[in-house]
mmCIF file of C-alpha atoms and ligand atoms in Angstrom:
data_model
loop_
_atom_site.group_PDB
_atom_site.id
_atom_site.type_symbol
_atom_site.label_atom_id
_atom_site.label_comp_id
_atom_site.label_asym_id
_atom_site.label_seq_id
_atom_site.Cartn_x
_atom_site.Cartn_y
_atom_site.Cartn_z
ATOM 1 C CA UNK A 1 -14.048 0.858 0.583
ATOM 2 C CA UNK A 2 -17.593 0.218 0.491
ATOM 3 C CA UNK A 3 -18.392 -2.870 -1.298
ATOM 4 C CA UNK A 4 -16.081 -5.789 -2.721
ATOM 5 C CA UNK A 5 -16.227 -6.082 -6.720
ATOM 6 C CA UNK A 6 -19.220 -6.593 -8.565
ATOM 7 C CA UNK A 7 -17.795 -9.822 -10.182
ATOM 8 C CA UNK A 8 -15.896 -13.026 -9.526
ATOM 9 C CA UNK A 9 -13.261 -11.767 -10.954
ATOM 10 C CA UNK A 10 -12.446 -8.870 -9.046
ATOM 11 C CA UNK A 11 -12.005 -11.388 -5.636
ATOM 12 C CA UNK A 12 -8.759 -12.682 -6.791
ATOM 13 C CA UNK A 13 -5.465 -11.877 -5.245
ATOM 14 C CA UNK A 14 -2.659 -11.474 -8.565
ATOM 15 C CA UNK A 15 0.648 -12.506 -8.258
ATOM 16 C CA UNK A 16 2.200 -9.005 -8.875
ATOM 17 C CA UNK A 17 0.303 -7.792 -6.070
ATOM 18 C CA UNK A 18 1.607 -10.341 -4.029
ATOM 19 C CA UNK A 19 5.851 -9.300 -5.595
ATOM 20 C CA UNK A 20 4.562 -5.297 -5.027
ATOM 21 C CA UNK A 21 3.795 -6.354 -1.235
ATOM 22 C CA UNK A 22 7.269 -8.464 -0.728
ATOM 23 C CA UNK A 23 9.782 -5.167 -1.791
ATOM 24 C CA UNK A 24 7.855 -3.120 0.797
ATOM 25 C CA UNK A 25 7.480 -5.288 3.760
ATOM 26 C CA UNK A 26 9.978 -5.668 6.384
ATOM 27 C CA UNK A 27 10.225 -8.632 8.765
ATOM 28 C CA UNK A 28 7.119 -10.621 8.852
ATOM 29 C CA UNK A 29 5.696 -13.501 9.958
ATOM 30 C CA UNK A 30 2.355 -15.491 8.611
ATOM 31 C CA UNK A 31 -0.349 -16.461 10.910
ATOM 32 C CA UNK A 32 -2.138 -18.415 9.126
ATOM 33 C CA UNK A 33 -2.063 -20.414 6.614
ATOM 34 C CA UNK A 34 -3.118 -18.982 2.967
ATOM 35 C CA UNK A 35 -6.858 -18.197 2.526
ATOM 36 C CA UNK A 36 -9.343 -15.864 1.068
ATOM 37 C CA UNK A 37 -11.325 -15.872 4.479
ATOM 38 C CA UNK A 38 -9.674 -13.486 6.379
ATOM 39 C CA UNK A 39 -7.185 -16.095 7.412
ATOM 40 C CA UNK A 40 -4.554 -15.337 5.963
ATOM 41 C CA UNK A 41 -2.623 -12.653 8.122
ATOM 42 C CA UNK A 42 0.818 -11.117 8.267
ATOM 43 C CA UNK A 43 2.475 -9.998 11.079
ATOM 44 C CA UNK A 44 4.737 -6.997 10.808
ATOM 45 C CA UNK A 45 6.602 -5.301 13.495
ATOM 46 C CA UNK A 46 7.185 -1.882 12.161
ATOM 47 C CA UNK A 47 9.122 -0.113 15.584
ATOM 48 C CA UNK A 48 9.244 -1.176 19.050
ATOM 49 C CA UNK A 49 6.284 -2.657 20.451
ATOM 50 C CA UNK A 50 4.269 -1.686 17.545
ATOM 51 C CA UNK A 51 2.878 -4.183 14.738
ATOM 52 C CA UNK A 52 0.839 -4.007 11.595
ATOM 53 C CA UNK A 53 -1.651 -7.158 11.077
ATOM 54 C CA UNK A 54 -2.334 -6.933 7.456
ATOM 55 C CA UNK A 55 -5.412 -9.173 6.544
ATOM 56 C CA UNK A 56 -4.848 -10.778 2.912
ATOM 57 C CA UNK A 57 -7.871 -11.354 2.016
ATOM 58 C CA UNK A 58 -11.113 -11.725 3.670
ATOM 59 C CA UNK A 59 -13.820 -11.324 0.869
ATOM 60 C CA UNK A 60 -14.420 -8.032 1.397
ATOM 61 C CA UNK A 61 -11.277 -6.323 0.851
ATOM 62 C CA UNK A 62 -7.701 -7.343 0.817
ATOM 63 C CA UNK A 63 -4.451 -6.203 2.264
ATOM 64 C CA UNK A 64 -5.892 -4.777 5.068
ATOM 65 C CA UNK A 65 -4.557 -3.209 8.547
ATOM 66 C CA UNK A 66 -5.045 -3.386 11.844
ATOM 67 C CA UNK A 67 -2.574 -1.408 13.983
ATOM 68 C CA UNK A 68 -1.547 -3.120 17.775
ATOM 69 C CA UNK A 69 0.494 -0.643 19.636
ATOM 70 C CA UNK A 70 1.703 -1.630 23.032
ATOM 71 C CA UNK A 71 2.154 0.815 25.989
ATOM 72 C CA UNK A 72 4.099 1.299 28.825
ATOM 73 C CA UNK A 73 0.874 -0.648 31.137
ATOM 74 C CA UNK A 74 -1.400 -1.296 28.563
ATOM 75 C CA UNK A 75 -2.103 -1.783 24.260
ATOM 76 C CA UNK A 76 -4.131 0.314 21.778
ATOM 77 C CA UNK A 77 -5.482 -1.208 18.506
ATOM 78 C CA UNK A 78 -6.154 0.984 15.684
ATOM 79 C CA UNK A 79 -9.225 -0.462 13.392
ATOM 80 C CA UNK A 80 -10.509 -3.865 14.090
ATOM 81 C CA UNK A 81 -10.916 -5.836 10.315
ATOM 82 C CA UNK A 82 -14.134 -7.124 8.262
ATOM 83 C CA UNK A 83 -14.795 -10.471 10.156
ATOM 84 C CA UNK A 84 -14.225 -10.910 13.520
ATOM 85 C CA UNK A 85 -12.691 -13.917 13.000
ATOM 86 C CA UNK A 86 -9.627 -12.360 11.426
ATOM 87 C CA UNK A 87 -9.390 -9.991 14.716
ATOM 88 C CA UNK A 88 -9.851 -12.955 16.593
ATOM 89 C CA UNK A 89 -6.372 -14.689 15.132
ATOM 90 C CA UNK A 90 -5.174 -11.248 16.053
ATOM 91 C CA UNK A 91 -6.020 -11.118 19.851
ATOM 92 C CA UNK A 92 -4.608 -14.774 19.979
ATOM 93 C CA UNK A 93 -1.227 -12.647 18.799
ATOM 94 C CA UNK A 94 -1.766 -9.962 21.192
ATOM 95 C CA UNK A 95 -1.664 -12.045 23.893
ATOM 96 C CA UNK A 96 1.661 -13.921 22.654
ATOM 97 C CA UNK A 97 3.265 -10.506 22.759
ATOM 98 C CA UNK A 98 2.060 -9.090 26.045
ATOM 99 C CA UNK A 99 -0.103 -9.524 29.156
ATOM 100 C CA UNK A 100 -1.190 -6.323 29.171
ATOM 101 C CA UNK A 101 -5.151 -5.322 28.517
ATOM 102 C CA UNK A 102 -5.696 -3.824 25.297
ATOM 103 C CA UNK A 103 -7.356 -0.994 26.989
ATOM 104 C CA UNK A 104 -8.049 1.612 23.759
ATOM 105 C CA UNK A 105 -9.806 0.387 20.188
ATOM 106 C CA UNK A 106 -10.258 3.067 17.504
ATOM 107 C CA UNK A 107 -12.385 3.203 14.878
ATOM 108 C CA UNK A 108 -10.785 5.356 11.357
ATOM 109 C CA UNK A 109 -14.086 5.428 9.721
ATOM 110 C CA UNK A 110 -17.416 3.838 9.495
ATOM 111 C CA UNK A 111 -16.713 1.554 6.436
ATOM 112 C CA UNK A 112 -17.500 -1.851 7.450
ATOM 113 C CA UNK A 113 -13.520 -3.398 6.838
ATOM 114 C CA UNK A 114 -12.492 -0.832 10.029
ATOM 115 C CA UNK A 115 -15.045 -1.528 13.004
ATOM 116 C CA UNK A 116 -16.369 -4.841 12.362
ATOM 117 C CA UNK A 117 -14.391 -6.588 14.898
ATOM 118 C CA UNK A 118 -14.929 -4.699 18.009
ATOM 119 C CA UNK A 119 -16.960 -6.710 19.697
ATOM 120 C CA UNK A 120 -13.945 -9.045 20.256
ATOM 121 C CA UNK A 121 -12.037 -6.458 22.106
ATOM 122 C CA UNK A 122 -15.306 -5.782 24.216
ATOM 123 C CA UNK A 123 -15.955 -9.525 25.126
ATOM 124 C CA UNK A 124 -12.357 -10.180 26.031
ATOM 125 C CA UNK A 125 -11.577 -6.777 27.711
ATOM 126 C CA UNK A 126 -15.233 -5.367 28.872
ATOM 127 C CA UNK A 127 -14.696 -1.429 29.596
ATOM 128 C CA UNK A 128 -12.234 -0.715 26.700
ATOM 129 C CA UNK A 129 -12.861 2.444 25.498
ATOM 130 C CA UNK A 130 -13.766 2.667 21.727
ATOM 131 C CA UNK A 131 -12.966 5.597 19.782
ATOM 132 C CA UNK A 132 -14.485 7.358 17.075
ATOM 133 C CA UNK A 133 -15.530 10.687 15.829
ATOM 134 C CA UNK A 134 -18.321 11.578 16.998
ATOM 135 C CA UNK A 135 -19.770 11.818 13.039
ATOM 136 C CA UNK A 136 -18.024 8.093 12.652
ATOM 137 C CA UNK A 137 -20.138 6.528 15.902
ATOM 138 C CA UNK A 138 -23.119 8.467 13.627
ATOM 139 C CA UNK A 139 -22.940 7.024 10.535
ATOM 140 C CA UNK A 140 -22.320 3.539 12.047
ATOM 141 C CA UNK A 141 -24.984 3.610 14.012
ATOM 142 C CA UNK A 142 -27.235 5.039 10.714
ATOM 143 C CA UNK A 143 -25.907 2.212 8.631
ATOM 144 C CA UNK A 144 -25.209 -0.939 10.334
ATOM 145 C CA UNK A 145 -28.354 -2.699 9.708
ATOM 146 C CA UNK A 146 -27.882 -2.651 5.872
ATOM 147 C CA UNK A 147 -24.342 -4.316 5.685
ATOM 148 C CA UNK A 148 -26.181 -8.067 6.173
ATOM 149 C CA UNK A 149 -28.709 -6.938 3.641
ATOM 150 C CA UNK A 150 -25.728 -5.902 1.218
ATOM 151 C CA UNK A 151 -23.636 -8.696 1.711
ATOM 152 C CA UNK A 152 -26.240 -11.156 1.399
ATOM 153 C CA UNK A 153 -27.228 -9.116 -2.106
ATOM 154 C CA UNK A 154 -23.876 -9.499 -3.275
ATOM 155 C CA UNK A 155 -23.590 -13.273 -2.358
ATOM 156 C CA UNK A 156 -26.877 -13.589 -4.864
ATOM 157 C CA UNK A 157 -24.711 -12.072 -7.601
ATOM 158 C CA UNK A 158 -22.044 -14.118 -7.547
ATOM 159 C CA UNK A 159 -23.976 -17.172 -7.041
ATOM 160 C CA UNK A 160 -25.822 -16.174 -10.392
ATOM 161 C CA UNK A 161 -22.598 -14.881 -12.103
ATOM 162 C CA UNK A 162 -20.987 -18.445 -11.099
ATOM 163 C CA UNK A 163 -23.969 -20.880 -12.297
ATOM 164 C CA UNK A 164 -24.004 -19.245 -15.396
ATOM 165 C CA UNK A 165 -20.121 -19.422 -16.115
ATOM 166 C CA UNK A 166 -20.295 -23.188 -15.178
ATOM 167 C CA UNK A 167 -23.778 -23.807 -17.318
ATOM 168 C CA UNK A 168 -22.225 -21.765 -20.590
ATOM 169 C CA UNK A 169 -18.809 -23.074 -19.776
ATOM 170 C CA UNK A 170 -17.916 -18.993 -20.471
ATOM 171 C CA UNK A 171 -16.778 -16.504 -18.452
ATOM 172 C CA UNK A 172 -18.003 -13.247 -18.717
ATOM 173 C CA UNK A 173 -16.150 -11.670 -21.360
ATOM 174 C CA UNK A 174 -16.906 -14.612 -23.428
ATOM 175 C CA UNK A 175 -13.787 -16.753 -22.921
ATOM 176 C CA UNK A 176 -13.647 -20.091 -22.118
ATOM 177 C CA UNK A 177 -13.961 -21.770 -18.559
ATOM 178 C CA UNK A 178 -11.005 -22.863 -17.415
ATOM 179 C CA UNK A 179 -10.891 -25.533 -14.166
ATOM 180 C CA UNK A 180 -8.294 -23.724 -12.824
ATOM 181 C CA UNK A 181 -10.551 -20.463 -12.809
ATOM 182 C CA UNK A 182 -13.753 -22.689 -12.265
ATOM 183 C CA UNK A 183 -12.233 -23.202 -8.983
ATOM 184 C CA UNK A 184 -10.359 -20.204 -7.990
ATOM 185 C CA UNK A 185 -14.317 -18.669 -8.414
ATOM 186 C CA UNK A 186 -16.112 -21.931 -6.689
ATOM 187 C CA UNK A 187 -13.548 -21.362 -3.507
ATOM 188 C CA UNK A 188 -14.323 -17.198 -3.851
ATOM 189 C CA UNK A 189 -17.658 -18.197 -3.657
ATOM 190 C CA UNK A 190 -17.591 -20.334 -0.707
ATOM 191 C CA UNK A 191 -15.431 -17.877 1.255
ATOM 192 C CA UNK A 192 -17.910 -15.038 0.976
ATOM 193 C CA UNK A 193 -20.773 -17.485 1.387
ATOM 194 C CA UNK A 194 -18.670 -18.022 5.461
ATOM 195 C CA UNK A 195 -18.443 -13.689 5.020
ATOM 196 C CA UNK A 196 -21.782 -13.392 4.758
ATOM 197 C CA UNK A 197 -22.527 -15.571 7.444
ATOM 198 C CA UNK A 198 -20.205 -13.557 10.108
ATOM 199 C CA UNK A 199 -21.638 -10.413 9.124
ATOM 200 C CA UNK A 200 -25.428 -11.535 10.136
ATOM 201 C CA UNK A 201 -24.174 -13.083 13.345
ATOM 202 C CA UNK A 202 -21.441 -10.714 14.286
ATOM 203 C CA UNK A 203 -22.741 -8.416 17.562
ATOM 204 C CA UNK A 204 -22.082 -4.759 16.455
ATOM 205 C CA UNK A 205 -20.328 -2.694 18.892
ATOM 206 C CA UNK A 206 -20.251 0.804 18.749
ATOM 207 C CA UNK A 207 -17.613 3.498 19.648
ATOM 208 C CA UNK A 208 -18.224 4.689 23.484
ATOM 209 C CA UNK A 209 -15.516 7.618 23.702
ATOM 210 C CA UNK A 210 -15.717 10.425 20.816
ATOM 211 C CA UNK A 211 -14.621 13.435 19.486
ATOM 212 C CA UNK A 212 -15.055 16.394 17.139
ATOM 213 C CA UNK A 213 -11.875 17.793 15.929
ATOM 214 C CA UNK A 214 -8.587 16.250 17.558
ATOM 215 C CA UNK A 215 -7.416 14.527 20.526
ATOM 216 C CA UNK A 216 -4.032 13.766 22.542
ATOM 217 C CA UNK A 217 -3.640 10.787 24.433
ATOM 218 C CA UNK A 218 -1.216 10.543 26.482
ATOM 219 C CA UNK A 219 -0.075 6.356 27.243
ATOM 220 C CA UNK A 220 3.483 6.160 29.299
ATOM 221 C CA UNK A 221 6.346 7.807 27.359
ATOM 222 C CA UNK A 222 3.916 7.517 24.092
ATOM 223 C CA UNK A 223 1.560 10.529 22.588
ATOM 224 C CA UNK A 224 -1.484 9.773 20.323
ATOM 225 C CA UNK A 225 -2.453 12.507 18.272
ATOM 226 C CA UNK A 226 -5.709 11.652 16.577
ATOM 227 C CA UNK A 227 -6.788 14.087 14.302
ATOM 228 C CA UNK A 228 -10.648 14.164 11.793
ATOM 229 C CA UNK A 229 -9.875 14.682 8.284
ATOM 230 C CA UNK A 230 -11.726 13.918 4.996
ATOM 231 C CA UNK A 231 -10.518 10.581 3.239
ATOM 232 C CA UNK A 232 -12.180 8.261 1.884
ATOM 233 C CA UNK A 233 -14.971 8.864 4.329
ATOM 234 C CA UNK A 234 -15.585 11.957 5.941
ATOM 235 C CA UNK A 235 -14.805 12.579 9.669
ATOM 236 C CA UNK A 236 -12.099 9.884 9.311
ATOM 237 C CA UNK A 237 -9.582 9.746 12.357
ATOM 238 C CA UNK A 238 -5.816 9.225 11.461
ATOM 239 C CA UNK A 239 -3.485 8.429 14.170
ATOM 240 C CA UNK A 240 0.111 10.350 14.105
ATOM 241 C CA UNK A 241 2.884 9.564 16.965
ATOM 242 C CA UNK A 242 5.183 12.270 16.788
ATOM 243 C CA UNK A 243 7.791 10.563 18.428
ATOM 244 C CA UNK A 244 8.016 7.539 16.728
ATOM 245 C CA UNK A 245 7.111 9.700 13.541
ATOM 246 C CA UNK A 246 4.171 7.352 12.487
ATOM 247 C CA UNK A 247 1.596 8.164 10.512
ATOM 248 C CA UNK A 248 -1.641 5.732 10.471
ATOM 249 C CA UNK A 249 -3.914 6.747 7.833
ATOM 250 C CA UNK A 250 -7.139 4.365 7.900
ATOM 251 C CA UNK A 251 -8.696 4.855 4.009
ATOM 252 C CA UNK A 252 -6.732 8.518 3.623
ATOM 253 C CA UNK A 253 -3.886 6.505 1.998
ATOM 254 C CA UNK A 254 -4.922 3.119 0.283
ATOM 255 C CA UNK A 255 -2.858 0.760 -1.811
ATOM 256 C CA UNK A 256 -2.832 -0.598 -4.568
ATOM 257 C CA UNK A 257 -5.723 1.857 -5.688
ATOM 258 C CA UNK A 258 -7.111 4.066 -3.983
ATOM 259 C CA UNK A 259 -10.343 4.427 -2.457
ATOM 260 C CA UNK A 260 -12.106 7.653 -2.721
ATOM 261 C CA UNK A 261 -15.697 8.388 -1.997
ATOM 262 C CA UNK A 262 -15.746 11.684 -0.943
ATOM 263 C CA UNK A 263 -15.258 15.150 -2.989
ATOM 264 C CA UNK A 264 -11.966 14.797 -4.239
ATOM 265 C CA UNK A 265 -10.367 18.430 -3.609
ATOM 266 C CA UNK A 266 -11.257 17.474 0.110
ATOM 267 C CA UNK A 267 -9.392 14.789 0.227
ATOM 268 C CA UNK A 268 -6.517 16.605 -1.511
ATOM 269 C CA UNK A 269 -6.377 19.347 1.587
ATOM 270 C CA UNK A 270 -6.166 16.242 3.486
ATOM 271 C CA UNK A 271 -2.837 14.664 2.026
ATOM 272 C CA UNK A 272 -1.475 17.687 1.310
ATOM 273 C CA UNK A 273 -1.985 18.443 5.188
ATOM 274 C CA UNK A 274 -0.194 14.558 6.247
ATOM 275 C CA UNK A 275 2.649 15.286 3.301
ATOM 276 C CA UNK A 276 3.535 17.896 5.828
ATOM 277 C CA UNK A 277 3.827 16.138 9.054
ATOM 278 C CA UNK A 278 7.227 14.640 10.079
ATOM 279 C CA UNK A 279 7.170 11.040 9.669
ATOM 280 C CA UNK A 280 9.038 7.953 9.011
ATOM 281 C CA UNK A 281 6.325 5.670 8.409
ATOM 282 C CA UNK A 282 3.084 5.501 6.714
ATOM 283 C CA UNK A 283 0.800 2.857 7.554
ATOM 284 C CA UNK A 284 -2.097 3.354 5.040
ATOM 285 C CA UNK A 285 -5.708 1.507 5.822
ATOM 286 C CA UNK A 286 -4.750 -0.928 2.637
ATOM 287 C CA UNK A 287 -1.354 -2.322 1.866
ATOM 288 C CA UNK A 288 2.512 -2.411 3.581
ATOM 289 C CA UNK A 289 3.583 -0.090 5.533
ATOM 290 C CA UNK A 290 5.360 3.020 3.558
ATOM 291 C CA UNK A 291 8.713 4.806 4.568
ATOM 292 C CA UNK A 292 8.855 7.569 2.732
ATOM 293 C CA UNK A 293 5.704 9.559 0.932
ATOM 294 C CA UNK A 294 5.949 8.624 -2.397
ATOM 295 C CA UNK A 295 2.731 6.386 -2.397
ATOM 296 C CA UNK A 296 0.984 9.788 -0.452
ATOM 297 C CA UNK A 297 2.268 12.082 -3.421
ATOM 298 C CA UNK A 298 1.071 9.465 -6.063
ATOM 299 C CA UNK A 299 -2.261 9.345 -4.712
ATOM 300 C CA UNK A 300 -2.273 13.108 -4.425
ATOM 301 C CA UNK A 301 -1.660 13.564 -7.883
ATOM 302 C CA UNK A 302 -3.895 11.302 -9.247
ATOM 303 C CA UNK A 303 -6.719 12.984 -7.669
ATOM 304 C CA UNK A 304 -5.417 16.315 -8.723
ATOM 305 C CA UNK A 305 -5.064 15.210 -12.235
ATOM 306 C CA UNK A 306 -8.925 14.364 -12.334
ATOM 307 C CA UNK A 307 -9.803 17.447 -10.486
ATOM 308 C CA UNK A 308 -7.804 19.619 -13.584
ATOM 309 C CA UNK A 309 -8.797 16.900 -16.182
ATOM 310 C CA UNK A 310 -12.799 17.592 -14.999
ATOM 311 C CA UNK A 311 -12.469 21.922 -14.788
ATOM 312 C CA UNK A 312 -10.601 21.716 -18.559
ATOM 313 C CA UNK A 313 -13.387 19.053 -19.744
ATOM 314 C CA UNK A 314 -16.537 21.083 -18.399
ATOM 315 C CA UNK A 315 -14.544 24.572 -19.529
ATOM 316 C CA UNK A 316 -14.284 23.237 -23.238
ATOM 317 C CA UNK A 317 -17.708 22.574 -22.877
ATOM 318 C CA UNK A 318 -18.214 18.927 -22.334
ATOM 319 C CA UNK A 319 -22.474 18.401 -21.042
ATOM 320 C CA UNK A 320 -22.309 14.792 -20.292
ATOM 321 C CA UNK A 321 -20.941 12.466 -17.754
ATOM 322 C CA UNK A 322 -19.709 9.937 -20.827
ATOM 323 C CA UNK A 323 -17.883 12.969 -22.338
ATOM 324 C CA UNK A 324 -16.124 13.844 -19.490
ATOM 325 C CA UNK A 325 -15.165 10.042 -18.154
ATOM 326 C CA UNK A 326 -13.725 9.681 -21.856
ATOM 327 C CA UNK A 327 -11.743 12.548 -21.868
ATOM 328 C CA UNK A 328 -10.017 11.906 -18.343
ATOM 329 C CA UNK A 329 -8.332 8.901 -17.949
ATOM 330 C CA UNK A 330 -5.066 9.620 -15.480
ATOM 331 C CA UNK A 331 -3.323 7.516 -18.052
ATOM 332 C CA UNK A 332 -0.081 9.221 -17.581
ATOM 333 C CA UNK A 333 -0.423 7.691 -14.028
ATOM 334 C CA UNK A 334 -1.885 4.168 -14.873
ATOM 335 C CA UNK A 335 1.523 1.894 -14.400
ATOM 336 C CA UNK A 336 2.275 3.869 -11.119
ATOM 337 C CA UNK A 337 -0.720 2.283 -9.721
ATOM 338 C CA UNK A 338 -0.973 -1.066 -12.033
ATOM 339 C CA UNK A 339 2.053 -2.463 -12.549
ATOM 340 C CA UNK A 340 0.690 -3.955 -16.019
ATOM 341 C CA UNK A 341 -1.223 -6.518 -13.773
ATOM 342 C CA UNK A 342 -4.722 -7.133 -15.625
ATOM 343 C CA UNK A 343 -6.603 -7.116 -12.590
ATOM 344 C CA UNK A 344 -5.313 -3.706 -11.194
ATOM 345 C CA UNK A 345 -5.907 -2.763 -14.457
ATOM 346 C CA UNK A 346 -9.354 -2.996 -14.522
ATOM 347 C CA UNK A 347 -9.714 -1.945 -10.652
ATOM 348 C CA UNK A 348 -7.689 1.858 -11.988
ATOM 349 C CA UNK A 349 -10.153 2.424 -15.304
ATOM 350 C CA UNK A 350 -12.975 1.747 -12.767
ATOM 351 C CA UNK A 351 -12.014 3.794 -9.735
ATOM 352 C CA UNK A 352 -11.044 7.182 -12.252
ATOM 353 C CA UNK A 353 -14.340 6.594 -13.636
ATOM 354 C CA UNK A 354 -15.968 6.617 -10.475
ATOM 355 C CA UNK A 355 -13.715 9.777 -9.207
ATOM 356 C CA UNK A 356 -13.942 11.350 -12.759
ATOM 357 C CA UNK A 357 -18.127 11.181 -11.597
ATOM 358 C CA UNK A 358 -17.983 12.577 -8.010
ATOM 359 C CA UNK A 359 -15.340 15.463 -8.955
ATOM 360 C CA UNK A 360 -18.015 16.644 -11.902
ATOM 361 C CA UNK A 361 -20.663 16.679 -9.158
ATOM 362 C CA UNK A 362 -18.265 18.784 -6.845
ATOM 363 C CA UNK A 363 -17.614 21.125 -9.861
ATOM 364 C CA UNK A 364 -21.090 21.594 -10.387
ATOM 365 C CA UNK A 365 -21.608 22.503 -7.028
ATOM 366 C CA UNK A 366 -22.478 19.384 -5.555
ATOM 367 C CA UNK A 367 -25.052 18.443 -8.837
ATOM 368 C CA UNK A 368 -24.716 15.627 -11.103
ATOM 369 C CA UNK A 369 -25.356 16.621 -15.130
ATOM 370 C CA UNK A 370 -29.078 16.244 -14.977
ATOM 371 C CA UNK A 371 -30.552 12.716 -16.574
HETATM 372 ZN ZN1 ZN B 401 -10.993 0.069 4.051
#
């Protein structure tokens, strides 16, 4: 994703979330202990020598993955988190698991949650090649200098958003303040107010190794195939081992909602291209590890439900964006996502909205209606 909720409320972790997470994870152990500020890690080993880190929370995003895969003589590590504090904790676990150099760090995508901690990997292991596609290494290098700026933006928000709440002694929607949710929003606060700080004084470092359309790696008895696809960013690189049939996805699979940014029939020839490949495990950018595709096929259909839901709406003869966004809702797909929790609730009406917007610009062949 590209930038954490707009409000307080959208930086809290729900408890369904939480029981959603539990039925899909397998053996696991907590880092840790429980935090918003990117402390708050689980360790999951999904196959022999290879383990899924997924970062709770870390004011940014939540639930999300970083991939160590150890090799016959040496370890790759597939996307390196939001702070580089929270790949810090992971290195520390690296190390308790092998002696061997982490000698490969990829990069899925240029979203800031994916690349942020690379320059850990570069101080601790200097000449490990960082991967990218070449497009990725682009963009990064095009927008790195405005995360800070962002962030910082952001922290304002919720600062204002926060003394107002405590001055009217009324949240948002006009309900009263509870202490319990005066502090679960004083402790958000503070956590992205340590955020904020990493991202001004974190070093960026930038992929050194790319590539345009695939690439093989061959590690011992292991294969990498890394492949560019559209997901939630274009030129994204997902990682498939075709011999331990896992799939790594970065942002082309996200839980519990997904993230899309980019025109959504795109990203359709994209899953519909991984529903194909032979695999065991999915381990999406966001969320537990999958083992079978039914998570893949959900996300698949919500986006093709818009795309149909748009073409019917503009073919009836809808002019306007507010039209349209009323008339497609992926309702019949809500509780797939949701679970009836409030919160994801709120996060689905938003996200369809914002995909009900970008696949009415791709039907109009790349226009917005006009103003
Ligand atoms: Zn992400």
């Amino acid at each position: 994703m590209i930038l954490a909720g707009k409000t307080l409320r959208l930086v809290f972790v729900c408890t369904t979330l939480l029981i959603c997470f539990s039925a899909f994870a397998g053996a696991q152990t907590d880092i840790a202990a429980m935090s918003g500020a990117g402390q708050d890690i689980k360790k999951i080993e999904i196959a022999d020598g290879i383990y899924q880190f997924m970062t709770m929370r870390d004011s940014y995003v939540r639930q999300l993955n970083s991939v160590v895969i150890v090799n016959q003589d040496d370890v790759l590590v597939f996307d390196t988190n939001t702070r580089p504090s929270s790949a810090r904790l992971i290195l520390v676990e690296i190390r308790k698991i092998t002696n061997k150099p982490v000698k490969f760090v990829v990069n899925s995508h240029w979203h800031p949650d994916h690349w942020s901690g690379n320059e850990v990997y570069a101080e601790a292991f200097p000449g490990v090649t960082i991967l990218a596609t070449e497009r990725t290494r682009q963009i990064m290098m095009n927008v790195a200098n405005e995360f800070p700026v962002r962030f910082q933006s952001e922290l304002k928000t919720m600062q204002a958003s926060f003394d107002k709440e405590t001055a009217s002694g009324k949240q948002d929607d006009g309900t009263a303040l509870t202490a319990e949710r005066r502090n679960r929003d004083d402790a958000n606060l503070r956590d992205y107010k340590t955020f904020m700080e990493e991202s001004i004084n974190l070093h960026r470092v930038f992929p050194n190794a790319t590539y345009v359309d695939h690439l093989t790696l061959y590690r011992g008895a292991r294969e990498f195939r890394f492949m560019s696809v559209t997901g939630d960013a274009e030129a994204t690189t997902v990682l498939y081992l075709p011999k331990e049939k896992i799939l790594i996805t970065g942002d082309v699979v996200s839980y519990p909602i997904p993230y899309i940014s980019q025109p959504p029939t795109r990203h359709i020839e994209t899953l519909k291209a991984l529903a194909q490949l032979d695999v065991d495990v999915i381990i999406p950018g966001h969320g537990p590890a999958f083992h079978d595709k039914n998570f893949l096929d959900l996300e698949m259909q919500l986006l093709e439900t818009i795309v149909k839901g748009v073409h019917d709406s503009l073919q009836k003869g809808m002019i306007t964006l507010d039209d349209v966004q009323k008339a497609v809702t992926a309702e019949n797909l809500r509780e797939q996502f949701t679970h009836n929790d409030p919160d994801l609730e709120t996060r689905f009406r938003s996200r369809v909205q914002a995909l009900t917007k970008l696949e009415v610009r791709e039907a109009r062949g790349g226009q917005d209606f006009p103003q």
